[in-house]
mmCIF file of C-alpha atoms in Angstrom:
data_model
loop_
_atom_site.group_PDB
_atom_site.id
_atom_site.type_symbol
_atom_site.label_atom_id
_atom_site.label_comp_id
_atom_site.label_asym_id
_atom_site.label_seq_id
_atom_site.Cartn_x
_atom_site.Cartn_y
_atom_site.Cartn_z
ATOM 1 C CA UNK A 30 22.023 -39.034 43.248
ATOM 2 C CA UNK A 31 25.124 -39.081 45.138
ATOM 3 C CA UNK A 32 24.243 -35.829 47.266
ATOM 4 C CA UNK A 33 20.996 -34.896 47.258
ATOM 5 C CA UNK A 34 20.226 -31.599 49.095
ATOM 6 C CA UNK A 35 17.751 -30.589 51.889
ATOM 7 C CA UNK A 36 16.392 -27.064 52.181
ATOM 8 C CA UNK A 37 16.824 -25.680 55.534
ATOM 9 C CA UNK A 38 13.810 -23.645 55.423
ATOM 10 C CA UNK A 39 11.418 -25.121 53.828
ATOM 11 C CA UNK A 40 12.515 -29.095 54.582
ATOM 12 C CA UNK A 41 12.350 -29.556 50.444
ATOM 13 C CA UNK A 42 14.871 -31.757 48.804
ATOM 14 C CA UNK A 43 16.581 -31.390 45.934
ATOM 15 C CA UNK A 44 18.579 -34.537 43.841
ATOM 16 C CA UNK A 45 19.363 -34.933 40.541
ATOM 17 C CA UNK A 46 20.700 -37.781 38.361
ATOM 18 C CA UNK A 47 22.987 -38.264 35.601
ATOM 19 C CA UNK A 48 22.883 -41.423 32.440
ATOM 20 C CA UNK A 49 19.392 -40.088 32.867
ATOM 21 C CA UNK A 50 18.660 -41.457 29.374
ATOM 22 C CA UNK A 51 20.284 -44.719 29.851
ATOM 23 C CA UNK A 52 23.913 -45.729 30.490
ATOM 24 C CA UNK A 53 26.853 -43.384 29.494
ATOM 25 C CA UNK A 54 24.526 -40.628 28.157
ATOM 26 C CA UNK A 55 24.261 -37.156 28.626
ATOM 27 C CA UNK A 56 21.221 -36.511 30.040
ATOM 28 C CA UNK A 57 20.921 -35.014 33.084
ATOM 29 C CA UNK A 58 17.984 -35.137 35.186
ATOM 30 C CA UNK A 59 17.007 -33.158 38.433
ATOM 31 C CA UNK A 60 13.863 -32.777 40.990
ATOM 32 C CA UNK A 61 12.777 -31.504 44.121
ATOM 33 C CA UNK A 62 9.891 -33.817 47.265
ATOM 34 C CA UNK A 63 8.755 -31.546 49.589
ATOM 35 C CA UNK A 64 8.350 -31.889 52.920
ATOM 36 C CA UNK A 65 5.653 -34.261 53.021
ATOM 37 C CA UNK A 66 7.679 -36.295 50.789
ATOM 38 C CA UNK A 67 5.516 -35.650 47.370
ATOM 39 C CA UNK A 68 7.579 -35.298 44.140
ATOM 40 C CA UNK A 69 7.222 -31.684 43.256
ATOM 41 C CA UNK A 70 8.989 -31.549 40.248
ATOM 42 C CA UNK A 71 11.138 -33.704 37.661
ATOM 43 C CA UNK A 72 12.657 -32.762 34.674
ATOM 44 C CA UNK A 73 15.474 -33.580 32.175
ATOM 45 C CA UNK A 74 17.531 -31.682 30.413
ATOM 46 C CA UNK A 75 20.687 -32.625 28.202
ATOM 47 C CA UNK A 76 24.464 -31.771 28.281
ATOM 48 C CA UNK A 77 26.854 -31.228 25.767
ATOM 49 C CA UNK A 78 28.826 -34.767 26.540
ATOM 50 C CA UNK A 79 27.952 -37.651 29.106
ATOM 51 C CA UNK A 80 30.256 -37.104 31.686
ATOM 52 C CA UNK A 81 30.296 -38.375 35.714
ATOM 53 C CA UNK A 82 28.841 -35.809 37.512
ATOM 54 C CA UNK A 83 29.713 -36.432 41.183
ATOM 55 C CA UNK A 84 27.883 -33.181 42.455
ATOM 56 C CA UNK A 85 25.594 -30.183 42.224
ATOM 57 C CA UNK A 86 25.304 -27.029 43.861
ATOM 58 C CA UNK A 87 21.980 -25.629 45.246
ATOM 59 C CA UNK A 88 21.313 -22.032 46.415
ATOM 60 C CA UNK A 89 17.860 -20.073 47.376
ATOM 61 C CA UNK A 90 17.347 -19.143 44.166
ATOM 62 C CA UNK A 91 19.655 -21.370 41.563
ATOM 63 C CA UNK A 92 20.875 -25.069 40.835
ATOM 64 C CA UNK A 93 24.126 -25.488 38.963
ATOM 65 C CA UNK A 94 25.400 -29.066 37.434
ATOM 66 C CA UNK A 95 28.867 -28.700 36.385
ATOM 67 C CA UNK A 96 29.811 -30.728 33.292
ATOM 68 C CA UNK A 97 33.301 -31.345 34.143
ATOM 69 C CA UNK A 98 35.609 -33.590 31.356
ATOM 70 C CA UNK A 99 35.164 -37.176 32.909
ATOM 71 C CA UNK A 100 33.294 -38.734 29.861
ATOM 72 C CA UNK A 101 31.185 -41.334 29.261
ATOM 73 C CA UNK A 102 31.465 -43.313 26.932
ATOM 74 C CA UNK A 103 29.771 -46.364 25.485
ATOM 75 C CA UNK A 104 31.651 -46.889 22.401
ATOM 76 C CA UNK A 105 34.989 -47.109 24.325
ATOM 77 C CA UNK A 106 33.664 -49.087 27.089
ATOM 78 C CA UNK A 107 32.425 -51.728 24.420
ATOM 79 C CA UNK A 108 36.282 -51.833 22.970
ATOM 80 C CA UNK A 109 37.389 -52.556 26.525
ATOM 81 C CA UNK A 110 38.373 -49.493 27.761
ATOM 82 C CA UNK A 111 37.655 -46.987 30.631
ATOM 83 C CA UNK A 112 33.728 -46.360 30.126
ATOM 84 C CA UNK A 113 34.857 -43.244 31.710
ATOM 85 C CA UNK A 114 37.752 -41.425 31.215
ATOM 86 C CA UNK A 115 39.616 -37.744 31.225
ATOM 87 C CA UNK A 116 39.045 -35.883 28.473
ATOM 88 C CA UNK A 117 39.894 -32.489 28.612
ATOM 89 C CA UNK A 118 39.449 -31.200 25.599
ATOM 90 C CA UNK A 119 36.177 -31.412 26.007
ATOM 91 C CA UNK A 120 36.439 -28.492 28.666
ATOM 92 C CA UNK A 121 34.167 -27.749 31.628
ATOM 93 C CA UNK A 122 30.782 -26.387 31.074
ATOM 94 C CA UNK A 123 28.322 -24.908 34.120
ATOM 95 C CA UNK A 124 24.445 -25.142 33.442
ATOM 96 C CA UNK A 125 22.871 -23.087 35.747
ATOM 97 C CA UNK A 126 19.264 -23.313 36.346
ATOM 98 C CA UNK A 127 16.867 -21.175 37.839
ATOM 99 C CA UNK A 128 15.374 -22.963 41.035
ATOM 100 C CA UNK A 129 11.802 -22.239 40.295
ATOM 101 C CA UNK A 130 11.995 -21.816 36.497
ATOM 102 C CA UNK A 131 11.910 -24.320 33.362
ATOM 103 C CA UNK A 132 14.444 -26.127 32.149
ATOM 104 C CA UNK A 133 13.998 -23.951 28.669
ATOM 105 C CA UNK A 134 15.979 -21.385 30.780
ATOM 106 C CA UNK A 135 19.259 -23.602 31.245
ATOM 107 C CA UNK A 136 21.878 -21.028 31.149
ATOM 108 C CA UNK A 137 25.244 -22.667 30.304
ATOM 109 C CA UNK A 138 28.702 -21.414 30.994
ATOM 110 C CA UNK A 139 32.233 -22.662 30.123
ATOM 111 C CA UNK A 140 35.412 -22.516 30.307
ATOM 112 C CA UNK A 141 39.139 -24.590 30.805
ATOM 113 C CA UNK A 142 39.011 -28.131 32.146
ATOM 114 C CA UNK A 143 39.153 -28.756 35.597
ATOM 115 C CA UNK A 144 37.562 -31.273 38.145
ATOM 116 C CA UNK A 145 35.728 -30.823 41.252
ATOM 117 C CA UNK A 146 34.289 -33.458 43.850
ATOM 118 C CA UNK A 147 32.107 -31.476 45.837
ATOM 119 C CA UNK A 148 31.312 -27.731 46.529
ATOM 120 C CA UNK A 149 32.331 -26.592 49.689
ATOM 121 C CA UNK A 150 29.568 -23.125 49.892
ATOM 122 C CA UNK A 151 27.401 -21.500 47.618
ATOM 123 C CA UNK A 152 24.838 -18.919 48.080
ATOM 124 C CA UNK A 153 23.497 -15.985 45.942
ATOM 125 C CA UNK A 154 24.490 -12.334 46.099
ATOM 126 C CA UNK A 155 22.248 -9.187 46.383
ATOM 127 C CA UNK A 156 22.827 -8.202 43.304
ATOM 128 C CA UNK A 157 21.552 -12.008 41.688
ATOM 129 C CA UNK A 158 25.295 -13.505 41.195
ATOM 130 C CA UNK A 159 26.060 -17.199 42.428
ATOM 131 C CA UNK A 160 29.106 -17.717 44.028
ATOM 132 C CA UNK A 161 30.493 -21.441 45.025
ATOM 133 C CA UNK A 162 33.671 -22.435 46.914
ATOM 134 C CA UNK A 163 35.077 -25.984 46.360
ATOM 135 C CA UNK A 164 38.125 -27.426 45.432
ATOM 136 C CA UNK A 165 39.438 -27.892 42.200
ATOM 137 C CA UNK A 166 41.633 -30.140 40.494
ATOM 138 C CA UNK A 167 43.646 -28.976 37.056
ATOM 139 C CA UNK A 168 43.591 -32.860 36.022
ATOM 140 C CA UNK A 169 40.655 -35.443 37.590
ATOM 141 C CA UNK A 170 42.301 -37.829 39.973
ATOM 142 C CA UNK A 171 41.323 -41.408 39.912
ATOM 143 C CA UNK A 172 40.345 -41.379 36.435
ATOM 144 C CA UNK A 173 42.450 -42.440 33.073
ATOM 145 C CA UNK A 174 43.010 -41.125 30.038
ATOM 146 C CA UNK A 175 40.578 -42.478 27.618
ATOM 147 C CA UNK A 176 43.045 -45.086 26.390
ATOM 148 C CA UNK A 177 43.295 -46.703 30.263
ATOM 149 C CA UNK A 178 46.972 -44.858 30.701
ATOM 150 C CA UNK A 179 47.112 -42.428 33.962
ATOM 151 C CA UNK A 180 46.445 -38.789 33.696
ATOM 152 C CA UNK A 181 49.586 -37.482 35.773
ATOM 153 C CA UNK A 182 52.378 -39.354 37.443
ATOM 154 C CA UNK A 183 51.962 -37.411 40.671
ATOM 155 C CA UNK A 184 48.186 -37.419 41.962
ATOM 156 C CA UNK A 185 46.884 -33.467 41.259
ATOM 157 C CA UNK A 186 46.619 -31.518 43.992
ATOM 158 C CA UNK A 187 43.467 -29.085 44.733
ATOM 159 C CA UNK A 188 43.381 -25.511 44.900
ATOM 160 C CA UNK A 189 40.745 -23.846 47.130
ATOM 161 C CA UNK A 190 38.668 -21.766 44.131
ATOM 162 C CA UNK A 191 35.245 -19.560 44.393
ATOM 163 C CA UNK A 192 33.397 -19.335 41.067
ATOM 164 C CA UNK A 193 31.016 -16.536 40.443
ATOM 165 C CA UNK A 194 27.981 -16.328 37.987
ATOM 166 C CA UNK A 195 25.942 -14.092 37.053
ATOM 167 C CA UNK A 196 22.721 -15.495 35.183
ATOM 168 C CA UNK A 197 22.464 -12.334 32.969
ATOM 169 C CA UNK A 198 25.967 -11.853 31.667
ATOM 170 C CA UNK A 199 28.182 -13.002 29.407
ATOM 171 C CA UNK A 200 28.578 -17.137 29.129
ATOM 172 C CA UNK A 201 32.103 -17.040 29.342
ATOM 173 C CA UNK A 202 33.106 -13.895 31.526
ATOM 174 C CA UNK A 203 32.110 -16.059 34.872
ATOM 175 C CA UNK A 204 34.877 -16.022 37.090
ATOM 176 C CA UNK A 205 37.013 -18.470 38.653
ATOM 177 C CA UNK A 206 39.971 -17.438 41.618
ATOM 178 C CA UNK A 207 41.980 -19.176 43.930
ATOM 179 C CA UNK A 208 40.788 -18.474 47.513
ATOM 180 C CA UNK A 209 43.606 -16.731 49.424
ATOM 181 C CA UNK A 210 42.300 -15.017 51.856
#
């Protein structure tokens, strides 16, 4: 894990780990050592493409691992190009994850491509939404097209963006808006 996560209030941290099933596959894996430092829980859970995922988001209540078009894979990487590259056809996809449920209750949300580095906020609502504020890129910097050419002549810029779940409605009605105020 790049950026594991420490509860404030109860000292637990949270990590997580992508390739989780070997190199350039789509497993994910995730898991929490309390306080004490013993290994609470550990599971795995797959995603719909391998993909570099820089980042995850912890609240209270949720984890979310955004999927975001930066594949893996091993099959280009053995023809000599980019093992991982910007696809975005592929498109982004959210798993959200309850904190202290099973991985059987992966709740996974799409929509257009986009990148993000690292989430700036997150917390949960009152009424059981998740809302995270990060930055977000319309094209990945840093990272080629999957035939080693670059992405953009320019390098993107990032918009400031909140996204907002909510675990019991529709997959694809989750919103995403620029932060303006």
């Amino acid at each position: 894990t790049a950026h594991p996560k420490l509860d404030p209030v109860s000292g637990e941290m949270v990590f997580f780990g992508y390739n989780a099933a070997g190199p350039l596959t789509p497993a994910l894996s995730f898991g929490s050592v309390n306080a004490s430092g013993v290994v609470t829980r550990f599971d795995r859970f797959d995603a719909p493409y391998a993909s570099m995922v820089h980042d995850f988001i912890v609240t209270e209540n949720h984890m979310l691992f955004p999927i975001l078009p930066i594949t893996g894979s091993m099959e280009r990487a053995m023809r000599g190009k980019p093992p991982y590259a910007w696809e975005p056809n592929k498109g982004t996809h959210v798993a959200l994850v309850p904190r202290n449920g099973s991985v059987d209750q992966v709740r996974w949300f799409d929509a257009d491509p986009c990148y993000v580095f690292h989430p700036m906020n997150a917390f949960d609502t009152p009424d059981g939404k998740v809302v995270c504020d990060m930055m977000k890129y319309p094209v990945a910097p840093l990272f080629p097209a999957p035939d080693g050419k670059p992405t953009s002549v320019e390098p993107p810029a990032a918009t400031l963006v909140r996204w907002t779940f909510d675990p019991q409605g529709d997959l694809r009605a989750w919103s995403i808006y620029p932060c303006l105020h």
